[in-house]
Amino acid sequence: MDVSQQLNSVCTSGLLHKKVSGYTKPEEIKRRGLYPYFRVIESDQDTEVIINNKKVLMFGSNSYLGLTNHPEIKKASINAINKYGCGCAGSRFLNGTLDIHLELEEQLADFVGKEAALVFSTGFQVNFGVIPALLGRSDYLILDELNHASIIEGSRLSFAKTYKYKHNDMPSLEKILQSCDATKIKLIVTEGIFSMDGDITKLDEIVALADKYDAAVMVDDAHALGVLGDYGKGSPNHFNVTKKPI
Ligand SMILES: Cc1ncc(COP(=O)(O)O)c(C=O)c1O
């Protein structure tokens, strides 16, 4: 069954059906053997994986530190399943907070030198959840232009006035900060190590500008935690500015 056939079975509106059945690009790309998504992996996630019964090198993994396959982590996960089952049976708000969540959050906060931590199921949900929780319509959100899509999605949900500065360009960031109403909340969001280009943010300079213009700083350290700083404590530790980013 191809994508348009699958969509046939879910679309009842004539106009929507017409739109989705005309969307044939993925099938065309698949026919040319160039479709890069939803590749099925038949092995554990390591530097080499099995696809179509063939061993291939993995260049797309986020498990830089090999934690996905670490024997201690596997053992702890199995012990947790034995004790708690395969899920939390509820949201964190209601009946889904376990003692091991709190233990993990305390240890994570301690590791990065912060008062507290809150664990989300995915990185996307962090940005989608935290940014709108902090900002509203009258606030400013100031983003590096190469920030991850989840930060952009979070900004949309917040309704904050959103500006993008040129990638890692401090004069461009300062120009935006100068243009903001000094009495309003301003949050600068950057990645620690940028996901697409692999370059490092200028966090020390961002913090200096944030202090100058009374702005807050948020760092998405998805690719820097475990990589930069003492013992992999992340980009704030690497730049010796741990106190500033929220
Ligand atoms: C910088 C950054 N933030 C957030 C995410 C989203 O993380 P997740 O895939 O856990 O939702 C990614 C994904 O790679 C990312 O690169």
PDB file of C-alpha atoms and ligand atoms in Angstrom:
ATOM      1  CA  MET A   1       0.000   0.000   0.000  1.00  0.00           C
ATOM      2  CA  ASP A   2       1.553   3.367  -0.951  1.00  0.00           C
ATOM      3  CA  VAL A   3       1.126   6.647   0.935  1.00  0.00           C
ATOM      4  CA  SER A   4      -1.763   7.902  -1.172  1.00  0.00           C
ATOM      5  CA  GLN A   5      -3.622   4.568  -0.750  1.00  0.00           C
ATOM      6  CA  GLN A   6      -3.109   4.710   3.001  1.00  0.00           C
ATOM      7  CA  LEU A   7      -4.395   8.267   3.028  1.00  0.00           C
ATOM      8  CA  ASN A   8      -7.390   7.182   0.934  1.00  0.00           C
ATOM      9  CA  SER A   9      -8.525   5.118   3.854  1.00  0.00           C
ATOM     10  CA  VAL A  10      -8.411   8.001   6.339  1.00  0.00           C
ATOM     11  CA  CYS A  11      -9.619  10.966   4.246  1.00  0.00           C
ATOM     12  CA  THR A  12     -13.305  11.499   3.948  1.00  0.00           C
ATOM     13  CA  SER A  13     -13.446  15.154   2.884  1.00  0.00           C
ATOM     14  CA  GLY A  14     -13.414  15.572  -0.934  1.00  0.00           C
ATOM     15  CA  LEU A  15     -11.068  18.556  -0.899  1.00  0.00           C
ATOM     16  CA  LEU A  16      -8.667  17.019   1.584  1.00  0.00           C
ATOM     17  CA  HIS A  17      -8.705  13.751  -0.352  1.00  0.00           C
ATOM     18  CA  LYS A  18      -7.884  15.620  -3.576  1.00  0.00           C
ATOM     19  CA  LYS A  19      -4.997  17.412  -1.889  1.00  0.00           C
ATOM     20  CA  VAL A  20      -3.382  14.343  -0.321  1.00  0.00           C
ATOM     21  CA  SER A  21      -3.857  12.036  -3.283  1.00  0.00           C
ATOM     22  CA  GLY A  22      -2.058  14.608  -5.447  1.00  0.00           C
ATOM     23  CA  TYR A  23       0.941  14.499  -3.132  1.00  0.00           C
ATOM     24  CA  THR A  24       3.053  11.943  -4.972  1.00  0.00           C
ATOM     25  CA  LYS A  25       6.553  13.306  -4.353  1.00  0.00           C
ATOM     26  CA  PRO A  26       7.575  10.663  -1.747  1.00  0.00           C
ATOM     27  CA  GLU A  27       6.613   7.833  -4.123  1.00  0.00           C
ATOM     28  CA  GLU A  28       8.535   9.450  -6.976  1.00  0.00           C
ATOM     29  CA  ILE A  29      11.618   9.832  -4.780  1.00  0.00           C
ATOM     30  CA  LYS A  30      11.258   6.221  -3.559  1.00  0.00           C
ATOM     31  CA  ARG A  31      11.149   4.984  -7.167  1.00  0.00           C
ATOM     32  CA  ARG A  32      14.476   6.757  -7.758  1.00  0.00           C
ATOM     33  CA  GLY A  33      15.938   5.050  -4.671  1.00  0.00           C
ATOM     34  CA  LEU A  34      16.581   8.376  -2.950  1.00  0.00           C
ATOM     35  CA  TYR A  35      14.003   8.319  -0.113  1.00  0.00           C
ATOM     36  CA  PRO A  36      15.984   8.737   3.124  1.00  0.00           C
ATOM     37  CA  TYR A  37      13.271   8.300   5.776  1.00  0.00           C
ATOM     38  CA  PHE A  38      11.870   5.427   7.873  1.00  0.00           C
ATOM     39  CA  ARG A  39      14.751   3.075   7.074  1.00  0.00           C
ATOM     40  CA  VAL A  40      14.214  -0.116   9.009  1.00  0.00           C
ATOM     41  CA  ILE A  41      17.046  -1.118  11.340  1.00  0.00           C
ATOM     42  CA  GLU A  42      17.152  -4.779  12.282  1.00  0.00           C
ATOM     43  CA  SER A  43      19.910  -4.687  14.916  1.00  0.00           C
ATOM     44  CA  ASP A  44      20.920  -2.866  18.053  1.00  0.00           C
ATOM     45  CA  GLN A  45      21.860   0.818  17.626  1.00  0.00           C
ATOM     46  CA  ASP A  46      25.619   1.016  17.367  1.00  0.00           C
ATOM     47  CA  THR A  47      28.273   2.474  15.070  1.00  0.00           C
ATOM     48  CA  GLU A  48      27.312  -0.320  12.667  1.00  0.00           C
ATOM     49  CA  VAL A  49      23.703  -1.441  12.143  1.00  0.00           C
ATOM     50  CA  ILE A  50      21.930  -4.010   9.994  1.00  0.00           C
ATOM     51  CA  ILE A  51      19.611  -2.729   7.251  1.00  0.00           C
ATOM     52  CA  ASN A  52      18.139  -5.164   4.689  1.00  0.00           C
ATOM     53  CA  ASN A  53      20.322  -7.922   6.159  1.00  0.00           C
ATOM     54  CA  LYS A  54      23.432  -5.847   5.387  1.00  0.00           C
ATOM     55  CA  LYS A  55      25.903  -4.374   7.878  1.00  0.00           C
ATOM     56  CA  VAL A  56      26.219  -0.611   7.245  1.00  0.00           C
ATOM     57  CA  LEU A  57      27.928   2.290   9.014  1.00  0.00           C
ATOM     58  CA  MET A  58      25.631   4.524  11.078  1.00  0.00           C
ATOM     59  CA  PHE A  59      26.293   8.258  10.611  1.00  0.00           C
ATOM     60  CA  GLY A  60      22.888   9.524  11.774  1.00  0.00           C
ATOM     61  CA  SER A  61      22.805   8.422  15.395  1.00  0.00           C
ATOM     62  CA  ASN A  62      22.415  10.754  18.376  1.00  0.00           C
ATOM     63  CA  SER A  63      23.893   8.113  20.681  1.00  0.00           C
ATOM     64  CA  TYR A  64      27.360   9.677  20.476  1.00  0.00           C
ATOM     65  CA  LEU A  65      28.394   8.323  23.838  1.00  0.00           C
ATOM     66  CA  GLY A  66      27.181   4.790  23.168  1.00  0.00           C
ATOM     67  CA  LEU A  67      24.743   5.019  26.088  1.00  0.00           C
ATOM     68  CA  THR A  68      21.979   3.235  24.150  1.00  0.00           C
ATOM     69  CA  ASN A  69      23.960   0.037  24.445  1.00  0.00           C
ATOM     70  CA  HIS A  70      25.790   0.626  27.716  1.00  0.00           C
ATOM     71  CA  PRO A  71      25.568  -2.571  29.833  1.00  0.00           C
ATOM     72  CA  GLU A  72      24.913  -0.660  33.087  1.00  0.00           C
ATOM     73  CA  ILE A  73      22.079   1.345  31.516  1.00  0.00           C
ATOM     74  CA  LYS A  74      20.542  -1.746  29.980  1.00  0.00           C
ATOM     75  CA  LYS A  75      20.713  -3.485  33.349  1.00  0.00           C
ATOM     76  CA  ALA A  76      19.132  -0.514  35.155  1.00  0.00           C
ATOM     77  CA  SER A  77      16.384  -0.301  32.509  1.00  0.00           C
ATOM     78  CA  ILE A  78      15.563  -4.004  32.874  1.00  0.00           C
ATOM     79  CA  ASN A  79      15.498  -3.670  36.676  1.00  0.00           C
ATOM     80  CA  ALA A  80      13.158  -0.670  36.361  1.00  0.00           C
ATOM     81  CA  ILE A  81      10.798  -2.592  34.052  1.00  0.00           C
ATOM     82  CA  ASN A  82      10.785  -5.492  36.490  1.00  0.00           C
ATOM     83  CA  LYS A  83       9.885  -3.182  39.358  1.00  0.00           C
ATOM     84  CA  TYR A  84       7.612  -0.563  37.744  1.00  0.00           C
ATOM     85  CA  GLY A  85       6.293  -2.178  34.529  1.00  0.00           C
ATOM     86  CA  CYS A  86       6.531  -0.818  31.002  1.00  0.00           C
ATOM     87  CA  GLY A  87       5.079   2.636  31.511  1.00  0.00           C
ATOM     88  CA  CYS A  88       4.047   5.236  34.057  1.00  0.00           C
ATOM     89  CA  ALA A  89       0.307   4.603  33.598  1.00  0.00           C
ATOM     90  CA  GLY A  90      -0.363   8.317  33.733  1.00  0.00           C
ATOM     91  CA  SER A  91       1.033  11.784  33.148  1.00  0.00           C
ATOM     92  CA  ARG A  92       3.701  13.215  35.427  1.00  0.00           C
ATOM     93  CA  PHE A  93       1.084  15.704  36.717  1.00  0.00           C
ATOM     94  CA  LEU A  94      -1.263  13.078  38.047  1.00  0.00           C
ATOM     95  CA  ASN A  95      -0.215   9.505  38.829  1.00  0.00           C
ATOM     96  CA  GLY A  96       2.865   9.175  36.583  1.00  0.00           C
ATOM     97  CA  THR A  97       5.698  10.512  38.760  1.00  0.00           C
ATOM     98  CA  LEU A  98       7.886   7.684  40.061  1.00  0.00           C
ATOM     99  CA  ASP A  99      10.579   7.874  42.718  1.00  0.00           C
ATOM    100  CA  ILE A 100      13.189   7.106  40.051  1.00  0.00           C
ATOM    101  CA  HIS A 101      12.104  10.214  38.080  1.00  0.00           C
ATOM    102  CA  LEU A 102      12.962  12.369  41.068  1.00  0.00           C
ATOM    103  CA  GLU A 103      16.214  10.524  41.673  1.00  0.00           C
ATOM    104  CA  LEU A 104      17.240  11.057  38.036  1.00  0.00           C
ATOM    105  CA  GLU A 105      16.219  14.734  38.095  1.00  0.00           C
ATOM    106  CA  GLU A 106      18.165  15.413  41.288  1.00  0.00           C
ATOM    107  CA  GLN A 107      21.274  13.773  39.864  1.00  0.00           C
ATOM    108  CA  LEU A 108      20.965  15.611  36.546  1.00  0.00           C
ATOM    109  CA  ALA A 109      20.533  18.987  38.260  1.00  0.00           C
ATOM    110  CA  ASP A 110      23.527  18.273  40.448  1.00  0.00           C
ATOM    111  CA  PHE A 111      25.592  17.204  37.417  1.00  0.00           C
ATOM    112  CA  VAL A 112      24.990  20.446  35.461  1.00  0.00           C
ATOM    113  CA  GLY A 113      25.117  22.668  38.566  1.00  0.00           C
ATOM    114  CA  LYS A 114      21.474  23.752  38.696  1.00  0.00           C
ATOM    115  CA  GLU A 115      18.867  23.844  41.483  1.00  0.00           C
ATOM    116  CA  ALA A 116      16.454  21.482  39.778  1.00  0.00           C
ATOM    117  CA  ALA A 117      15.759  19.521  36.615  1.00  0.00           C
ATOM    118  CA  LEU A 118      12.623  18.274  34.878  1.00  0.00           C
ATOM    119  CA  VAL A 119      12.848  15.314  32.522  1.00  0.00           C
ATOM    120  CA  PHE A 120      10.715  15.210  29.356  1.00  0.00           C
ATOM    121  CA  SER A 121      10.199  12.156  27.136  1.00  0.00           C
ATOM    122  CA  THR A 122      11.808  13.824  24.093  1.00  0.00           C
ATOM    123  CA  GLY A 123      13.898  16.886  23.285  1.00  0.00           C
ATOM    124  CA  PHE A 124      11.129  18.187  21.025  1.00  0.00           C
ATOM    125  CA  GLN A 125       8.731  18.233  23.946  1.00  0.00           C
ATOM    126  CA  VAL A 126      11.191  20.254  26.049  1.00  0.00           C
ATOM    127  CA  ASN A 127      11.158  23.169  23.628  1.00  0.00           C
ATOM    128  CA  PHE A 128       7.480  22.752  22.830  1.00  0.00           C
ATOM    129  CA  GLY A 129       6.668  22.735  26.549  1.00  0.00           C
ATOM    130  CA  VAL A 130       9.145  25.103  28.181  1.00  0.00           C
ATOM    131  CA  ILE A 131       9.126  28.072  25.791  1.00  0.00           C
ATOM    132  CA  PRO A 132       5.335  28.674  25.822  1.00  0.00           C
ATOM    133  CA  ALA A 133       5.253  28.045  29.576  1.00  0.00           C
ATOM    134  CA  LEU A 134       7.729  30.899  30.089  1.00  0.00           C
ATOM    135  CA  LEU A 135       6.636  33.460  27.504  1.00  0.00           C
ATOM    136  CA  GLY A 136       3.417  35.153  26.460  1.00  0.00           C
ATOM    137  CA  ARG A 137       2.276  37.655  23.864  1.00  0.00           C
ATOM    138  CA  SER A 138       3.973  40.687  25.353  1.00  0.00           C
ATOM    139  CA  ASP A 139       7.399  39.003  25.736  1.00  0.00           C
ATOM    140  CA  TYR A 140      10.307  38.717  23.327  1.00  0.00           C
ATOM    141  CA  LEU A 141      11.886  35.512  22.076  1.00  0.00           C
ATOM    142  CA  ILE A 142      15.232  35.949  20.331  1.00  0.00           C
ATOM    143  CA  LEU A 143      16.547  32.954  18.391  1.00  0.00           C
ATOM    144  CA  ASP A 144      19.671  31.982  16.501  1.00  0.00           C
ATOM    145  CA  GLU A 145      18.505  31.505  12.907  1.00  0.00           C
ATOM    146  CA  LEU A 146      19.838  27.924  12.859  1.00  0.00           C
ATOM    147  CA  ASN A 147      17.991  26.765  15.973  1.00  0.00           C
ATOM    148  CA  HIS A 148      16.270  23.371  15.854  1.00  0.00           C
ATOM    149  CA  ALA A 149      12.708  23.080  14.505  1.00  0.00           C
ATOM    150  CA  SER A 150      11.385  22.231  17.991  1.00  0.00           C
ATOM    151  CA  ILE A 151      12.475  25.682  19.220  1.00  0.00           C
ATOM    152  CA  ILE A 152      10.611  27.280  16.308  1.00  0.00           C
ATOM    153  CA  GLU A 153       7.505  25.216  17.124  1.00  0.00           C
ATOM    154  CA  GLY A 154       7.757  26.250  20.787  1.00  0.00           C
ATOM    155  CA  SER A 155       8.004  29.887  19.744  1.00  0.00           C
ATOM    156  CA  ARG A 156       4.807  29.585  17.672  1.00  0.00           C
ATOM    157  CA  LEU A 157       2.903  28.182  20.611  1.00  0.00           C
ATOM    158  CA  SER A 158       4.132  30.950  22.918  1.00  0.00           C
ATOM    159  CA  PHE A 159       2.792  33.822  20.737  1.00  0.00           C
ATOM    160  CA  ALA A 160       5.838  35.832  21.890  1.00  0.00           C
ATOM    161  CA  LYS A 161       7.303  38.464  19.571  1.00  0.00           C
ATOM    162  CA  THR A 162       9.982  36.353  17.887  1.00  0.00           C
ATOM    163  CA  TYR A 163      13.145  37.605  16.216  1.00  0.00           C
ATOM    164  CA  LYS A 164      16.016  35.669  14.667  1.00  0.00           C
ATOM    165  CA  TYR A 165      19.623  36.841  14.721  1.00  0.00           C
ATOM    166  CA  LYS A 166      22.193  35.756  12.164  1.00  0.00           C
ATOM    167  CA  HIS A 167      23.837  32.477  13.096  1.00  0.00           C
ATOM    168  CA  ASN A 168      26.326  32.999  15.954  1.00  0.00           C
ATOM    169  CA  ASP A 169      26.518  36.692  15.008  1.00  0.00           C
ATOM    170  CA  MET A 170      26.755  38.876  18.126  1.00  0.00           C
ATOM    171  CA  PRO A 171      26.309  42.301  16.433  1.00  0.00           C
ATOM    172  CA  SER A 172      23.105  40.917  14.878  1.00  0.00           C
ATOM    173  CA  LEU A 173      21.914  39.711  18.313  1.00  0.00           C
ATOM    174  CA  GLU A 174      22.776  43.054  19.918  1.00  0.00           C
ATOM    175  CA  LYS A 175      20.851  44.976  17.274  1.00  0.00           C
ATOM    176  CA  ILE A 176      17.725  42.979  18.110  1.00  0.00           C
ATOM    177  CA  LEU A 177      18.217  43.416  21.873  1.00  0.00           C
ATOM    178  CA  GLN A 178      18.549  47.195  21.363  1.00  0.00           C
ATOM    179  CA  SER A 179      15.245  47.261  19.480  1.00  0.00           C
ATOM    180  CA  CYS A 180      13.255  45.507  22.267  1.00  0.00           C
ATOM    181  CA  ASP A 181      11.169  47.319  24.864  1.00  0.00           C
ATOM    182  CA  ALA A 182      13.494  47.432  27.892  1.00  0.00           C
ATOM    183  CA  THR A 183      10.579  46.854  30.297  1.00  0.00           C
ATOM    184  CA  LYS A 184       9.531  43.523  28.720  1.00  0.00           C
ATOM    185  CA  ILE A 185      10.792  39.993  29.284  1.00  0.00           C
ATOM    186  CA  LYS A 186      13.385  38.844  26.741  1.00  0.00           C
ATOM    187  CA  LEU A 187      14.559  35.267  26.294  1.00  0.00           C
ATOM    188  CA  ILE A 188      17.485  34.365  24.030  1.00  0.00           C
ATOM    189  CA  VAL A 189      17.470  30.717  22.933  1.00  0.00           C
ATOM    190  CA  THR A 190      20.489  29.047  21.370  1.00  0.00           C
ATOM    191  CA  GLU A 191      21.809  25.539  20.913  1.00  0.00           C
ATOM    192  CA  GLY A 192      25.047  24.593  22.687  1.00  0.00           C
ATOM    193  CA  ILE A 193      26.392  22.678  19.692  1.00  0.00           C
ATOM    194  CA  PHE A 194      24.295  23.281  16.595  1.00  0.00           C
ATOM    195  CA  SER A 195      22.615  20.116  15.373  1.00  0.00           C
ATOM    196  CA  MET A 196      23.031  20.676  11.643  1.00  0.00           C
ATOM    197  CA  ASP A 197      26.419  22.399  11.352  1.00  0.00           C
ATOM    198  CA  GLY A 198      28.139  21.039  14.464  1.00  0.00           C
ATOM    199  CA  ASP A 199      29.545  24.436  15.451  1.00  0.00           C
ATOM    200  CA  ILE A 200      29.620  25.726  19.020  1.00  0.00           C
ATOM    201  CA  THR A 201      27.559  28.677  20.203  1.00  0.00           C
ATOM    202  CA  LYS A 202      29.339  31.793  21.569  1.00  0.00           C
ATOM    203  CA  LEU A 203      27.654  31.345  24.915  1.00  0.00           C
ATOM    204  CA  ASP A 204      30.035  33.601  26.891  1.00  0.00           C
ATOM    205  CA  GLU A 205      29.323  36.487  24.496  1.00  0.00           C
ATOM    206  CA  ILE A 206      25.582  35.766  24.490  1.00  0.00           C
ATOM    207  CA  VAL A 207      25.532  35.837  28.302  1.00  0.00           C
ATOM    208  CA  ALA A 208      27.455  39.137  28.337  1.00  0.00           C
ATOM    209  CA  LEU A 209      24.899  40.691  25.955  1.00  0.00           C
ATOM    210  CA  ALA A 210      22.013  39.204  27.928  1.00  0.00           C
ATOM    211  CA  ASP A 211      23.372  40.807  31.107  1.00  0.00           C
ATOM    212  CA  LYS A 212      23.788  44.142  29.324  1.00  0.00           C
ATOM    213  CA  TYR A 213      20.164  44.145  28.078  1.00  0.00           C
ATOM    214  CA  ASP A 214      18.527  42.314  31.017  1.00  0.00           C
ATOM    215  CA  ALA A 215      17.620  39.232  28.990  1.00  0.00           C
ATOM    216  CA  ALA A 216      17.420  35.587  30.039  1.00  0.00           C
ATOM    217  CA  VAL A 217      19.235  32.799  28.194  1.00  0.00           C
ATOM    218  CA  MET A 218      18.091  29.263  27.425  1.00  0.00           C
ATOM    219  CA  VAL A 219      20.483  26.689  25.935  1.00  0.00           C
ATOM    220  CA  ASP A 220      19.332  23.552  24.148  1.00  0.00           C
ATOM    221  CA  ASP A 221      22.303  21.338  24.958  1.00  0.00           C
ATOM    222  CA  ALA A 222      21.005  18.251  23.125  1.00  0.00           C
ATOM    223  CA  HIS A 223      24.328  17.845  21.343  1.00  0.00           C
ATOM    224  CA  ALA A 224      26.684  19.352  23.933  1.00  0.00           C
ATOM    225  CA  LEU A 225      25.738  17.494  27.120  1.00  0.00           C
ATOM    226  CA  GLY A 226      28.214  14.677  27.536  1.00  0.00           C
ATOM    227  CA  VAL A 227      30.500  16.315  24.965  1.00  0.00           C
ATOM    228  CA  LEU A 228      31.537  19.815  26.124  1.00  0.00           C
ATOM    229  CA  GLY A 229      32.680  20.943  29.580  1.00  0.00           C
ATOM    230  CA  ASP A 230      34.259  19.094  32.513  1.00  0.00           C
ATOM    231  CA  TYR A 231      33.032  15.499  32.500  1.00  0.00           C
ATOM    232  CA  GLY A 232      30.630  16.496  29.683  1.00  0.00           C
ATOM    233  CA  LYS A 233      28.654  18.940  31.845  1.00  0.00           C
ATOM    234  CA  GLY A 234      27.647  20.889  28.751  1.00  0.00           C
ATOM    235  CA  SER A 235      28.164  24.262  27.104  1.00  0.00           C
ATOM    236  CA  PRO A 236      27.440  26.495  30.164  1.00  0.00           C
ATOM    237  CA  ASN A 237      30.210  24.641  32.025  1.00  0.00           C
ATOM    238  CA  HIS A 238      32.519  24.846  28.978  1.00  0.00           C
ATOM    239  CA  PHE A 239      32.087  28.655  28.891  1.00  0.00           C
ATOM    240  CA  ASN A 240      32.103  28.997  32.673  1.00  0.00           C
ATOM    241  CA  VAL A 241      28.648  30.637  32.741  1.00  0.00           C
ATOM    242  CA  THR A 242      26.696  27.923  34.538  1.00  0.00           C
ATOM    243  CA  LYS A 243      24.698  30.347  36.708  1.00  0.00           C
ATOM    244  CA  LYS A 244      23.136  32.315  33.838  1.00  0.00           C
ATOM    245  CA  PRO A 245      21.234  30.024  31.456  1.00  0.00           C
ATOM    246  CA  ILE A 246      17.851  28.998  32.857  1.00  0.00           C
TER     247      ILE A 246
HETATM  248  C1  LIG B   1      19.042  20.757  19.216  1.00  0.00           C
HETATM  249  C2  LIG B   1      17.914  19.777  19.244  1.00  0.00           C
HETATM  250  N1  LIG B   1      16.872  20.004  20.075  1.00  0.00           N
HETATM  251  C3  LIG B   1      15.833  19.137  20.140  1.00  0.00           C
HETATM  252  C4  LIG B   1      15.811  17.993  19.365  1.00  0.00           C
HETATM  253  C5  LIG B   1      14.643  17.062  19.463  1.00  0.00           C
HETATM  254  O1  LIG B   1      14.993  15.969  20.204  1.00  0.00           O
HETATM  255  P1  LIG B   1      14.135  14.609  20.158  1.00  0.00           P
HETATM  256  O2  LIG B   1      14.540  13.900  18.905  1.00  0.00           O
HETATM  257  O3  LIG B   1      14.523  13.902  21.413  1.00  0.00           O
HETATM  258  O4  LIG B   1      12.687  15.011  20.151  1.00  0.00           O
HETATM  259  C6  LIG B   1      16.870  17.702  18.500  1.00  0.00           C
HETATM  260  C7  LIG B   1      16.875  16.463  17.700  1.00  0.00           C
HETATM  261  O5  LIG B   1      17.900  15.969  17.264  1.00  0.00           O
HETATM  262  C8  LIG B   1      17.944  18.621  18.430  1.00  0.00           C
HETATM  263  O6  LIG B   1      18.971  18.421  17.583  1.00  0.00           O
END
